[in-house]
Coordinates of C-alpha atoms in Angstrom, one line a residue:
Chain J
X177 CA 29.4 69.7 90.7
X178 CA 32.7 68.1 89.6
X179 CA 34.6 71.3 90.0
X180 CA 33.6 71.4 93.7
X181 CA 36.1 68.7 94.2
X182 CA 39.0 69.9 92.1
X183 CA 39.9 72.8 94.5
X184 CA 42.6 74.1 92.2
X185 CA 42.4 76.7 89.5
X186 CA 42.2 76.9 85.8
X187 CA 45.6 77.2 84.2
X188 CA 48.8 75.4 83.6
X189 CA 50.4 73.3 86.3
X190 CA 52.7 75.3 88.6
X191 CA 56.2 75.4 87.2
X192 CA 59.6 74.9 88.9
X193 CA 59.9 78.7 88.7
X194 CA 56.6 79.2 90.6
X195 CA 57.8 76.8 93.3
X196 CA 61.2 78.5 93.6
X197 CA 59.5 81.9 93.9
X198 CA 57.1 80.5 96.6
X199 CA 60.0 79.0 98.5
X200 CA 62.0 82.2 98.3
X201 CA 59.1 84.2 99.6
X202 CA 58.3 81.8 102.5
X203 CA 61.9 81.9 103.6
X204 CA 62.5 85.6 103.6
X205 CA 59.1 87.2 104.1
X206 CA 56.9 87.5 107.1
X207 CA 53.3 86.2 106.9
X208 CA 52.2 87.6 110.2
X209 CA 48.4 88.0 109.8
X210 CA 48.1 84.5 108.6
X211 CA 50.0 83.1 111.6
X212 CA 47.3 84.6 113.8
X213 CA 44.7 82.1 112.4
X214 CA 43.6 80.1 115.4
X215 CA 40.5 78.2 114.4
X216 CA 39.1 76.0 111.6
X217 CA 35.3 75.8 111.3
X218 CA 33.2 73.9 108.7
X219 CA 29.6 74.8 107.9
X220 CA 27.3 75.6 105.0
X221 CA 26.5 79.0 103.6
X222 CA 23.4 79.8 101.5
X223 CA 23.2 82.5 98.8
X224 CA 21.1 85.4 100.1
X225 CA 20.0 85.9 96.5
X226 CA 18.9 82.2 96.1
X227 CA 18.7 80.2 99.4
X228 CA 18.1 77.0 97.4
X229 CA 21.8 77.1 96.6
X230 CA 24.3 76.2 99.4
X231 CA 28.0 75.8 99.6
X232 CA 30.3 74.0 102.1
X233 CA 32.6 76.6 103.7
X234 CA 35.8 76.0 105.5
X235 CA 36.6 79.0 107.7
X236 CA 40.0 79.9 109.1
X237 CA 39.5 82.5 111.8
X238 CA 41.4 85.0 113.8
X239 CA 40.3 87.1 116.8
X240 CA 40.7 90.8 116.1
X241 CA 39.3 91.6 119.6
X242 CA 37.0 89.9 122.1
X243 CA 34.1 91.1 120.0
X244 CA 35.3 90.7 116.4
X245 CA 36.6 87.7 114.4
X246 CA 37.7 87.6 110.8
X247 CA 37.7 84.5 108.7
X248 CA 39.0 83.4 105.3
X249 CA 36.7 80.9 103.6
X250 CA 38.0 78.0 101.4
X251 CA 36.1 75.4 99.5
X252 CA 38.0 72.6 101.0
X253 CA 40.3 72.0 104.0
X254 CA 43.1 70.9 101.7
X255 CA 46.2 72.4 100.0
X256 CA 45.3 73.5 97.3
X257 CA 41.9 74.9 98.1
X258 CA 40.1 77.8 96.5
X259 CA 39.7 81.0 98.5
X260 CA 36.1 81.7 98.0
X261 CA 35.1 84.3 100.6
X262 CA 35.4 86.2 103.8
X263 CA 33.3 86.1 107.0
X264 CA 33.3 88.6 109.9
X265 CA 31.7 87.6 113.2
X266 CA 30.7 89.9 116.0
X267 CA 29.1 89.7 119.4
X268 CA 25.5 90.8 120.1
X269 CA 26.9 93.8 121.9
X270 CA 28.4 95.2 118.7
X271 CA 25.5 94.0 116.5
X272 CA 23.1 96.0 118.6
X273 CA 24.8 99.3 117.7
X274 CA 24.4 98.7 114.0
X275 CA 21.6 100.5 112.1
X276 CA 18.7 98.5 110.6
X277 CA 20.0 98.4 107.0
X278 CA 23.4 97.1 108.2
X279 CA 21.8 94.5 110.5
X280 CA 20.0 92.9 107.5
X281 CA 23.3 91.9 106.0
X282 CA 24.2 89.7 109.0
X283 CA 23.1 86.1 109.9
X284 CA 22.8 84.2 113.2
X285 CA 24.6 81.0 114.3
X286 CA 22.1 79.6 116.8
X287 CA 20.7 76.9 114.6
X288 CA 24.1 76.0 113.0
X289 CA 25.6 75.4 116.4
X290 CA 22.7 73.7 118.2
X291 CA 21.9 71.4 115.3
X292 CA 25.5 70.2 115.3
X293 CA 26.0 71.4 111.7
X294 CA 28.8 73.8 112.5
X295 CA 31.9 71.8 113.3
X296 CA 35.6 72.3 114.1
X297 CA 37.4 69.6 112.2
X298 CA 40.3 67.9 114.0
X299 CA 41.9 64.7 112.9
X300 CA 44.9 64.7 115.3
X301 CA 43.3 64.5 118.7
X302 CA 41.0 61.7 120.0
X303 CA 37.4 62.6 118.9
X304 CA 35.9 62.6 122.4
X305 CA 38.6 64.9 123.9
X306 CA 38.4 67.3 121.0
X307 CA 34.6 67.4 121.1
X308 CA 34.8 68.7 124.7
X309 CA 36.9 71.7 123.5
X310 CA 34.7 72.1 120.5
X311 CA 31.5 72.2 122.5
X312 CA 33.1 74.9 124.8
X313 CA 34.0 77.0 121.8
X314 CA 30.4 76.6 120.4
X315 CA 29.1 78.3 123.5
X316 CA 31.0 81.4 122.3
X317 CA 30.0 81.0 118.7
X318 CA 26.2 80.3 119.2
X319 CA 25.4 84.0 119.9
X320 CA 27.6 85.6 117.3
X321 CA 26.3 87.3 114.2
X322 CA 28.2 86.7 110.9
X323 CA 28.5 88.7 107.7
X324 CA 29.7 86.7 104.7
X325 CA 30.6 87.4 101.1
X326 CA 31.6 84.9 98.5
X327 CA 33.5 85.8 95.4
X328 CA 33.8 82.4 93.6
X329 CA 30.6 80.4 92.8
X330 CA 32.2 77.0 92.9
X331 CA 28.8 75.3 93.3
X332 CA 27.7 76.3 89.8
X333 CA 31.0 75.0 88.4
X334 CA 32.8 78.3 87.9
X335 CA 36.5 77.7 87.2
X336 CA 37.3 81.4 87.9
X337 CA 35.9 83.9 90.4
X338 CA 33.3 85.6 88.1
X339 CA 30.7 88.2 88.8
X340 CA 30.1 90.5 91.7
X341 CA 30.5 89.5 95.4
X342 CA 27.5 87.5 96.7
X343 CA 26.0 88.0 100.2
X344 CA 25.7 84.7 102.0
X345 CA 23.6 83.6 105.0
X346 CA 23.2 80.5 107.2
X347 CA 20.5 77.9 107.8
X348 CA 18.1 78.8 110.5
X349 CA 15.9 75.6 110.7
X350 CA 15.9 72.0 109.7
X351 CA 13.5 72.1 106.8
X352 CA 15.9 74.4 104.9
X353 CA 18.8 72.0 105.0
X354 CA 19.9 69.7 102.2
X355 CA 20.7 66.9 104.7
X356 CA 22.4 64.6 102.1
X357 CA 25.1 67.3 101.7
X358 CA 25.6 67.3 105.5
X359 CA 25.8 63.5 105.5
X360 CA 28.4 63.7 102.8
X361 CA 30.4 66.2 104.8
X362 CA 30.1 64.1 107.9
X363 CA 31.6 61.1 106.1
X364 CA 34.5 63.0 104.8
X365 CA 35.3 64.5 108.2
X366 CA 34.4 61.4 110.1
X367 CA 32.0 63.2 112.4
X368 CA 28.3 62.9 113.3
X369 CA 26.2 66.0 113.1
X370 CA 23.5 64.3 115.2
X371 CA 26.1 63.3 117.8
X372 CA 27.2 66.9 118.1
X373 CA 23.7 68.1 118.4
X374 CA 23.3 65.8 121.4
X375 CA 26.6 66.9 122.9
X376 CA 25.4 70.5 122.6
X377 CA 22.0 69.9 124.3
X378 CA 23.3 72.0 127.2
X379 CA 23.8 75.1 125.0
X380 CA 20.8 77.3 125.5
X381 CA 19.0 78.8 122.6
X382 CA 20.0 82.5 122.1
X383 CA 17.7 85.3 121.4
X384 CA 18.3 86.2 117.7
X385 CA 17.5 89.7 116.5
X386 CA 14.6 89.7 114.0
X387 CA 16.7 92.0 111.8
X388 CA 19.1 89.1 111.0
X389 CA 18.8 86.2 108.5
X390 CA 16.9 88.3 106.0
X391 CA 17.0 85.8 103.1
X392 CA 14.5 83.5 104.9
X393 CA 12.1 86.3 105.6
X394 CA 11.2 87.5 102.2
Chain C
X86 CA 53.6 88.9 100.3
X87 CA 53.2 92.1 98.4
X88 CA 52.4 95.7 99.3
X89 CA 50.6 97.9 96.8
X90 CA 48.1 100.7 96.6
X91 CA 44.4 100.4 96.0
X92 CA 42.0 103.1 95.2
X93 CA 38.2 102.8 95.0
X94 CA 36.7 102.4 91.5
X95 CA 35.8 105.8 90.3
X96 CA 37.6 107.8 93.1
X97 CA 41.3 108.1 92.7
X98 CA 41.7 110.3 95.7
X99 CA 40.8 107.5 98.2
X100 CA 44.1 105.7 98.7
X101 CA 44.9 102.6 100.8
X102 CA 48.1 100.8 101.4
X103 CA 47.3 97.1 101.2
X104 CA 49.3 94.0 102.2
X105 CA 48.6 91.0 100.0
X106 CA 49.4 87.4 101.0
X107 CA 49.2 85.3 97.9
X108 CA 49.1 81.6 96.9
X109 CA 49.9 80.3 93.5
X110 CA 47.0 78.0 92.6
X111 CA 48.2 77.4 89.0
X112 CA 50.6 78.8 86.6
X113 CA 48.0 81.3 85.5
X114 CA 46.2 82.1 88.8
X115 CA 47.0 83.5 92.2
X116 CA 44.6 84.2 95.1
X117 CA 45.5 86.8 97.8
X118 CA 44.2 87.8 101.1
X119 CA 44.4 91.6 101.7
X120 CA 45.1 93.4 104.9
X121 CA 45.2 97.0 105.9
X122 CA 48.7 98.0 107.0
X123 CA 47.4 100.9 109.1
X124 CA 45.6 98.7 111.6
X125 CA 46.7 96.6 114.6
X126 CA 46.0 93.8 114.7
X127 CA 45.8 93.9 110.9
X128 CA 42.2 94.0 109.6
X129 CA 41.3 91.5 106.8
X130 CA 40.0 94.0 104.3
X131 CA 39.4 91.9 101.2
X132 CA 40.5 89.4 98.6
X133 CA 42.4 89.8 95.3
X134 CA 42.6 87.3 92.5
X135 CA 45.4 87.7 89.9
X136 CA 45.3 86.0 86.5
X137 CA 47.5 85.7 83.5
X138 CA 46.8 87.6 80.2
X139 CA 45.8 84.2 78.7
X140 CA 43.1 83.7 81.3
X141 CA 42.0 87.3 81.1
X142 CA 41.3 86.9 77.4
X143 CA 38.8 84.1 78.1
X144 CA 36.6 86.5 80.1
X145 CA 33.7 88.3 78.4
X146 CA 33.7 92.1 78.2
X147 CA 31.3 92.5 81.1
X148 CA 33.4 90.5 83.4
X149 CA 36.6 92.3 82.3
X150 CA 35.1 95.5 83.6
X151 CA 35.7 94.2 87.2
X152 CA 39.4 93.7 86.6
X153 CA 42.4 96.0 86.6
X154 CA 45.9 95.8 85.0
X155 CA 49.1 95.6 86.9
X156 CA 51.4 97.0 84.3
X157 CA 51.8 100.5 85.7
X158 CA 51.9 99.3 89.4
X159 CA 54.9 97.2 88.6
X160 CA 56.9 99.6 86.4
X161 CA 56.3 102.5 88.8
X162 CA 57.6 100.6 91.8
X163 CA 54.3 101.0 93.6
X164 CA 54.0 97.3 94.0
X165 CA 56.7 95.9 96.3
X166 CA 57.5 92.7 98.1
X167 CA 58.7 93.5 101.6
X168 CA 61.7 91.4 102.7
X169 CA 62.1 89.7 99.3
X170 CA 65.7 89.6 97.9
X171 CA 65.8 91.8 94.9
X172 CA 66.7 89.2 92.3
X173 CA 63.6 87.0 93.2
X174 CA 61.5 90.2 93.4
X175 CA 62.6 91.2 89.9
X176 CA 61.6 87.8 88.5
X177 CA 58.2 87.9 90.1
X178 CA 57.6 91.4 88.8
X179 CA 58.4 90.2 85.3
X180 CA 55.5 87.8 85.7
X181 CA 53.1 90.2 87.5
X182 CA 53.5 93.1 85.1
X183 CA 51.2 91.4 82.5
X184 CA 48.6 90.1 85.0
X185 CA 45.2 91.4 85.8
X186 CA 43.6 91.6 89.3
X187 CA 40.1 91.5 90.6
X188 CA 39.8 93.0 94.1
X189 CA 37.0 93.6 96.5
X190 CA 37.2 95.1 99.9
X191 CA 34.9 93.5 102.3
X192 CA 36.0 96.0 105.0
X193 CA 35.3 99.2 103.2
X194 CA 37.6 102.2 103.2
X195 CA 35.0 104.4 104.7
X196 CA 34.6 102.0 107.6
X197 CA 38.4 101.5 108.2
X198 CA 38.4 103.3 111.5
X199 CA 35.2 101.6 112.8
X200 CA 35.3 98.5 115.0
X201 CA 33.0 96.6 112.6
X202 CA 33.2 96.2 108.8
X203 CA 29.9 97.9 107.8
X204 CA 28.5 98.2 104.3
X205 CA 28.7 96.1 101.1
X206 CA 31.9 95.2 99.4
X207 CA 33.5 97.8 97.2
X208 CA 35.3 97.1 94.0
X209 CA 38.9 98.3 94.0
X210 CA 41.3 99.2 91.2
X211 CA 45.0 99.8 90.7
X212 CA 46.9 102.9 89.6
X213 CA 47.6 103.3 85.9
X214 CA 49.7 106.6 85.8
X215 CA 51.9 108.9 87.9
X216 CA 49.3 111.7 88.2
X217 CA 46.8 109.6 90.1
X218 CA 48.6 109.2 93.4
X219 CA 49.8 111.8 95.9
X220 CA 53.6 111.7 96.5
X221 CA 53.2 112.0 100.3
X222 CA 51.3 108.7 100.3
X223 CA 54.2 107.0 98.6
X224 CA 56.7 108.5 100.9
X225 CA 54.7 107.4 103.9
X226 CA 54.6 103.8 102.6
X227 CA 58.4 103.9 101.9
X228 CA 59.0 105.0 105.5
X229 CA 56.9 102.2 106.9
X230 CA 58.7 99.5 104.9
X231 CA 62.1 101.0 104.6
X232 CA 61.9 101.0 100.8
X233 CA 62.7 103.5 98.1
X234 CA 60.1 103.5 95.4
X235 CA 62.1 105.7 93.1
X236 CA 65.1 103.3 93.2
X237 CA 62.8 100.3 92.7
X238 CA 61.3 102.0 89.6
X239 CA 64.8 102.5 88.3
X240 CA 65.6 98.8 88.8
X241 CA 62.5 97.8 86.8
X242 CA 63.3 99.9 83.8
X243 CA 64.2 96.7 81.9
X244 CA 60.8 95.1 82.5
X245 CA 58.6 95.4 79.4
X246 CA 55.1 96.6 80.1
X247 CA 52.7 94.8 77.8
X248 CA 49.8 96.6 76.3
X249 CA 46.7 96.4 78.5
X250 CA 44.0 94.2 77.0
X251 CA 40.6 95.8 76.2
X252 CA 38.1 95.8 79.0
X253 CA 40.4 96.2 82.0
X254 CA 40.6 99.4 84.0
X255 CA 37.0 100.3 83.1
X256 CA 36.9 103.1 85.6
X257 CA 39.0 105.4 83.4

């Protein structure tokens, strides 16, 4: 578990040469797709192959269209942080045209949103003001389906991204959740999952397709 | 920010021009987000991790099968850094030439024209010789970026391509 907090990578410290190269690049190159990132979400993913294992995931997302978002997933909201996976999110409208085998790879966000577990960290604005915006955004996210793959199993202490990509899913009910991990996350981000659950009481439960969230249905 | 060519493990005829945006995490490790240049807005198609020969040697043989070498991509001029001044580019290429990459596309090549990334991630490899890529593909890339791959190859003649360590490029 110690490596879950290091957020860096195996190897020697970055050298002056590395730093000069990075500076040269950032001054002369265009990093357009990365500038399109417009949201930071924090939640937990579970391994579809072993739902007893879960990992905290910091998502940095972009809208590709009104129906599709793409997110980079890091193990921490810091610099440095390890890039551990990718998530795509789509509206029910698009999910419904997928065939059954494809639908099984996707997970719902209804529980994550209404339980308060999915948050949008923000330390610059006053909490109450930010929470209003966050709740509005959650009304959009609650109905989305996500497809997530992780490449770096930081929760088992891997210091490198080993093995094949792992399909990930989300929690769909309270009994599945390791609440002490959520509590730890709340402390670090200075938020209250329970408080957010209350703030989101007005968000109606969405109808989730029975083809999603397969890891809980075996 | 680098642009290079990927092909699917086991199928050299499926070619994709990929933009990589990379971060240096340590002296031996880079992590990159990969985007498809042919889409607007650019689709996030996958992730590539790049490691030094020293780190590659710590991997067991089974893990090494998932990685590819960068030696040929650098010396051929296929791997470029759009916008980068040539002296800095040269220095970076001297480092990259000996590295190994592990790349997975989460937005599969066969789904590139679809609105949704369907399917499971595909493992991706890099080119290791001239005969594997179609010249038209390179020309099209050069046109898009205003580059001259032939000239770039010339300018890298002094970069020594180290021998590829056993286990990499397992598709061959």
